[in-house]
Amino acid sequence: MKIFGRTIPFTGRRKALNSVTGSDRWMPLIREPFAGAWQRNAPPVDRTTVQSHPTVFACQTLIAGDIGKLGLRLIGLDPSGVWIETARGAYSPVLRKPNSFQTRQQFVETWVLSKLQHGNTLVLKQRDGRGVVVAMYVLDWNRVQPLVADDGSVFYRLATDRISGLPGEVIVPAREVIHDRWNTLYHPLIGISPVFAAGAPAMQGMSIAANATNFFQNGAMPGGILTIPGSIDQPSAERLKAEWSQRFTGPNAGKTAILSNGMKYEAFSVNAVDAQLIEQLKWTSEQIAAVYHVPGWLVQVGAAPTYNNIETMLTAYYSQCLQGLIEAIEALLDEGLGLGDSLGVEFDLDGLLRTDTLARMDALDKAKGKLTVNEMRFKLNQPPITGGNTVFLQEQDHGLEWLARRDALPLAPQAPPPPPPAPVADPQAEKRLDARLGELQERLVAVAQLDASATSGLELRIAELETKLEAAARPANPPPASIVMARTIRRRLMEYRQ
């Protein structure tokens, strides 16, 4: 088996392939717009008619356009555990240009529209000689048939699709395609489109619109009855009806009719309930918007929320409608391109959640201290500037690096307690000490004949008196005379001992 001139080998033995819609299928045998519709001969839901409903068309194109306008980028995991945008020669080109006839935006829109219309999107992968995916093609789901082998392996039968490089029918294994599906109510390989639930309201709305068209083509005048006195045969009645419809309906509605022979025209009346076409059409549109999870105000159904915060409204739209579709595409591209654990594909949501200029500038101003100047300029699509790769804070704050170094320093020792206050000198005590030194000086001569042991005792007492005098003296003043005298007596006593 060859695709794009490259052989796709089957592994293992040949397997018997069974369609998921075979005799053991999970999907119901009867598809009807409402329960009991086939017994009443009600018209089935026509997909083309449903998709021509204004609200269905608006929901599908809105969702596909909003996802398609988002940038698709390759991200990598850096050593610090943060996902940042990167580039790889094996993956970046196919994300930038998926195939030869579609841009990235057109490719994503086709992907999403196929999923919204059919509940399934099948993307065929084209590989080079290295086995790297170099192109991707969204196939027509009406030309695809999922197959399951006896051992549970999955294959797909692809019909001729020349724009996607399939000149004839081919069966490929699941590894060669990307199958995006949702609402798998009946089989895990078959998704269900929102048209399944929105079909009845859409058909009802289209019927109301068709009846209203006929009504207003008749000049907004209801039909009536022509009454004639006596009896009339059937051919004459048919002739009068045809002449009346030709002369006084359609473009001729409102013209004056001249009646004779007692002929009388009585118009039908339209009550207020039958005339509420706008309310009925609004109800069908609200049901369709609810099926697609689109806020009604985005498709001109109902009033917009009263709060004036576009970011809050768009966030609600993203979380309830777009997020599931976006996450599915990202995960399938990661797996389909074989990116591994350190690479991934991500949509840039800034284009969707972008607020007004004043709110954006206010948000960036509050980001000071968390983002660098160049990071904030990047969000405004401005080039970097010199010195803009540093996080700045106000003057009373400290830089993050300085705080980190400060926190790494050991704790400083506690300051010693202050010294006790100096004692206050007592003048009376100083006088008493002076008198005592005088007595000691007088006794100096008397003890000249004493032995060395007595002299040592006297010297000790003089030293004690000297210490008391120094403690009693004021620190800011020079030593008093008593201290000088005590030191002199001790020096003489030591000379005497020698």
PDB file of C-alpha atoms in Angstrom, residues 239-347:
ATOM      1  CA  ARG A 239     -61.874  29.009 -12.459  1.00  0.00           C
ATOM      2  CA  LEU A 240     -62.923  31.758 -10.020  1.00  0.00           C
ATOM      3  CA  LYS A 241     -60.212  30.716  -7.553  1.00  0.00           C
ATOM      4  CA  ALA A 242     -57.501  30.808 -10.206  1.00  0.00           C
ATOM      5  CA  GLU A 243     -58.626  34.179 -11.514  1.00  0.00           C
ATOM      6  CA  TRP A 244     -58.738  35.644  -7.998  1.00  0.00           C
ATOM      7  CA  SER A 245     -55.268  34.322  -7.105  1.00  0.00           C
ATOM      8  CA  GLN A 246     -53.861  35.677 -10.353  1.00  0.00           C
ATOM      9  CA  ARG A 247     -55.372  39.147 -10.068  1.00  0.00           C
ATOM     10  CA  PHE A 248     -55.318  39.878  -6.336  1.00  0.00           C
ATOM     11  CA  THR A 249     -52.422  37.935  -4.739  1.00  0.00           C
ATOM     12  CA  GLY A 250     -48.659  38.133  -4.907  1.00  0.00           C
ATOM     13  CA  PRO A 251     -47.526  41.303  -6.715  1.00  0.00           C
ATOM     14  CA  ASN A 252     -51.219  42.265  -7.251  1.00  0.00           C
ATOM     15  CA  ALA A 253     -52.146  42.016  -3.569  1.00  0.00           C
ATOM     16  CA  GLY A 254     -53.991  45.065  -2.336  1.00  0.00           C
ATOM     17  CA  LYS A 255     -55.676  45.938  -5.660  1.00  0.00           C
ATOM     18  CA  THR A 256     -59.355  46.769  -5.761  1.00  0.00           C
ATOM     19  CA  ALA A 257     -61.733  43.961  -6.754  1.00  0.00           C
ATOM     20  CA  ILE A 258     -65.208  44.522  -8.277  1.00  0.00           C
ATOM     21  CA  LEU A 259     -67.687  41.801  -7.288  1.00  0.00           C
ATOM     22  CA  SER A 260     -71.124  41.140  -8.850  1.00  0.00           C
ATOM     23  CA  ASN A 261     -74.069  38.760  -8.559  1.00  0.00           C
ATOM     24  CA  GLY A 262     -73.911  38.885  -4.753  1.00  0.00           C
ATOM     25  CA  MET A 263     -70.322  37.608  -4.622  1.00  0.00           C
ATOM     26  CA  LYS A 264     -68.602  38.400  -1.286  1.00  0.00           C
ATOM     27  CA  TYR A 265     -64.976  38.062  -0.074  1.00  0.00           C
ATOM     28  CA  GLU A 266     -64.312  37.323   3.588  1.00  0.00           C
ATOM     29  CA  ALA A 267     -60.651  37.461   4.705  1.00  0.00           C
ATOM     30  CA  PHE A 268     -59.220  35.163   7.341  1.00  0.00           C
ATOM     31  CA  SER A 269     -58.043  36.881  10.518  1.00  0.00           C
ATOM     32  CA  VAL A 270     -54.622  36.247  12.120  1.00  0.00           C
ATOM     33  CA  ASN A 271     -54.652  36.157  15.907  1.00  0.00           C
ATOM     34  CA  ALA A 272     -51.855  37.591  18.045  1.00  0.00           C
ATOM     35  CA  VAL A 273     -50.398  34.164  18.899  1.00  0.00           C
ATOM     36  CA  ASP A 274     -50.096  33.114  15.247  1.00  0.00           C
ATOM     37  CA  ALA A 275     -48.477  36.414  14.351  1.00  0.00           C
ATOM     38  CA  GLN A 276     -45.603  36.116  16.890  1.00  0.00           C
ATOM     39  CA  LEU A 277     -43.113  34.843  14.341  1.00  0.00           C
ATOM     40  CA  ILE A 278     -40.211  36.807  15.822  1.00  0.00           C
ATOM     41  CA  GLU A 279     -40.652  35.208  19.237  1.00  0.00           C
ATOM     42  CA  GLN A 280     -40.822  31.737  17.720  1.00  0.00           C
ATOM     43  CA  LEU A 281     -37.751  32.329  15.585  1.00  0.00           C
ATOM     44  CA  LYS A 282     -35.926  33.681  18.639  1.00  0.00           C
ATOM     45  CA  TRP A 283     -36.743  30.529  20.577  1.00  0.00           C
ATOM     46  CA  THR A 284     -35.341  28.264  17.860  1.00  0.00           C
ATOM     47  CA  SER A 285     -32.170  30.376  17.671  1.00  0.00           C
ATOM     48  CA  GLU A 286     -31.709  30.216  21.437  1.00  0.00           C
ATOM     49  CA  GLN A 287     -31.974  26.424  21.342  1.00  0.00           C
ATOM     50  CA  ILE A 288     -29.392  26.191  18.571  1.00  0.00           C
ATOM     51  CA  ALA A 289     -26.956  28.503  20.384  1.00  0.00           C
ATOM     52  CA  ALA A 290     -27.369  26.413  23.540  1.00  0.00           C
ATOM     53  CA  VAL A 291     -26.507  23.218  21.633  1.00  0.00           C
ATOM     54  CA  TYR A 292     -23.248  24.778  20.394  1.00  0.00           C
ATOM     55  CA  HIS A 293     -22.527  26.257  23.870  1.00  0.00           C
ATOM     56  CA  VAL A 294     -22.223  29.719  22.315  1.00  0.00           C
ATOM     57  CA  PRO A 295     -23.447  32.715  24.375  1.00  0.00           C
ATOM     58  CA  GLY A 296     -26.497  34.057  22.594  1.00  0.00           C
ATOM     59  CA  TRP A 297     -25.275  37.640  22.415  1.00  0.00           C
ATOM     60  CA  LEU A 298     -22.321  36.545  20.259  1.00  0.00           C
ATOM     61  CA  VAL A 299     -24.689  35.405  17.489  1.00  0.00           C
ATOM     62  CA  GLN A 300     -27.176  38.255  17.935  1.00  0.00           C
ATOM     63  CA  VAL A 301     -29.620  36.191  19.978  1.00  0.00           C
ATOM     64  CA  GLY A 302     -30.744  37.923  23.143  1.00  0.00           C
ATOM     65  CA  ALA A 303     -29.232  40.883  24.933  1.00  0.00           C
ATOM     66  CA  ALA A 304     -25.608  41.153  25.938  1.00  0.00           C
ATOM     67  CA  PRO A 305     -24.694  40.988  29.653  1.00  0.00           C
ATOM     68  CA  THR A 306     -25.091  44.245  31.529  1.00  0.00           C
ATOM     69  CA  TYR A 307     -21.598  44.291  33.051  1.00  0.00           C
ATOM     70  CA  ASN A 308     -19.032  46.194  31.005  1.00  0.00           C
ATOM     71  CA  ASN A 309     -16.106  43.782  31.047  1.00  0.00           C
ATOM     72  CA  ILE A 310     -15.329  42.254  27.670  1.00  0.00           C
ATOM     73  CA  GLU A 311     -12.554  40.066  29.116  1.00  0.00           C
ATOM     74  CA  THR A 312     -14.957  38.390  31.551  1.00  0.00           C
ATOM     75  CA  MET A 313     -17.465  37.694  28.772  1.00  0.00           C
ATOM     76  CA  LEU A 314     -14.806  36.295  26.442  1.00  0.00           C
ATOM     77  CA  THR A 315     -13.396  34.147  29.224  1.00  0.00           C
ATOM     78  CA  ALA A 316     -16.824  32.602  29.768  1.00  0.00           C
ATOM     79  CA  TYR A 317     -17.132  31.992  26.017  1.00  0.00           C
ATOM     80  CA  TYR A 318     -13.696  30.342  25.967  1.00  0.00           C
ATOM     81  CA  SER A 319     -14.302  28.094  28.972  1.00  0.00           C
ATOM     82  CA  GLN A 320     -17.760  26.816  27.971  1.00  0.00           C
ATOM     83  CA  CYS A 321     -17.355  26.614  24.188  1.00  0.00           C
ATOM     84  CA  LEU A 322     -13.803  26.796  22.833  1.00  0.00           C
ATOM     85  CA  GLN A 323     -11.561  25.250  25.462  1.00  0.00           C
ATOM     86  CA  GLY A 324     -12.564  21.637  24.818  1.00  0.00           C
ATOM     87  CA  LEU A 325     -12.037  21.987  21.065  1.00  0.00           C
ATOM     88  CA  ILE A 326      -8.664  23.720  21.537  1.00  0.00           C
ATOM     89  CA  GLU A 327      -7.366  21.210  24.082  1.00  0.00           C
ATOM     90  CA  ALA A 328      -8.348  18.320  21.793  1.00  0.00           C
ATOM     91  CA  ILE A 329      -6.438  19.765  18.831  1.00  0.00           C
ATOM     92  CA  GLU A 330      -3.339  20.408  20.945  1.00  0.00           C
ATOM     93  CA  ALA A 331      -3.301  16.880  22.397  1.00  0.00           C
ATOM     94  CA  LEU A 332      -3.880  15.218  19.018  1.00  0.00           C
ATOM     95  CA  LEU A 333      -1.112  17.228  17.347  1.00  0.00           C
ATOM     96  CA  ASP A 334       1.291  16.316  20.172  1.00  0.00           C
ATOM     97  CA  GLU A 335       0.546  12.640  19.638  1.00  0.00           C
ATOM     98  CA  GLY A 336       0.225  12.742  15.861  1.00  0.00           C
ATOM     99  CA  LEU A 337       3.547  14.527  15.309  1.00  0.00           C
ATOM    100  CA  GLY A 338       5.337  12.374  17.894  1.00  0.00           C
ATOM    101  CA  LEU A 339       6.620  15.313  19.971  1.00  0.00           C
ATOM    102  CA  GLY A 340       7.363  13.329  23.128  1.00  0.00           C
ATOM    103  CA  ASP A 341       7.356  14.709  26.667  1.00  0.00           C
ATOM    104  CA  SER A 342       9.622  17.756  26.245  1.00  0.00           C
ATOM    105  CA  LEU A 343       7.823  19.353  23.265  1.00  0.00           C
ATOM    106  CA  GLY A 344       4.225  20.338  22.667  1.00  0.00           C
ATOM    107  CA  VAL A 345       1.833  22.346  20.501  1.00  0.00           C
ATOM    108  CA  GLU A 346      -0.070  25.250  21.996  1.00  0.00           C
ATOM    109  CA  PHE A 347      -2.505  27.880  20.762  1.00  0.00           C
TER     110      PHE A 347
END
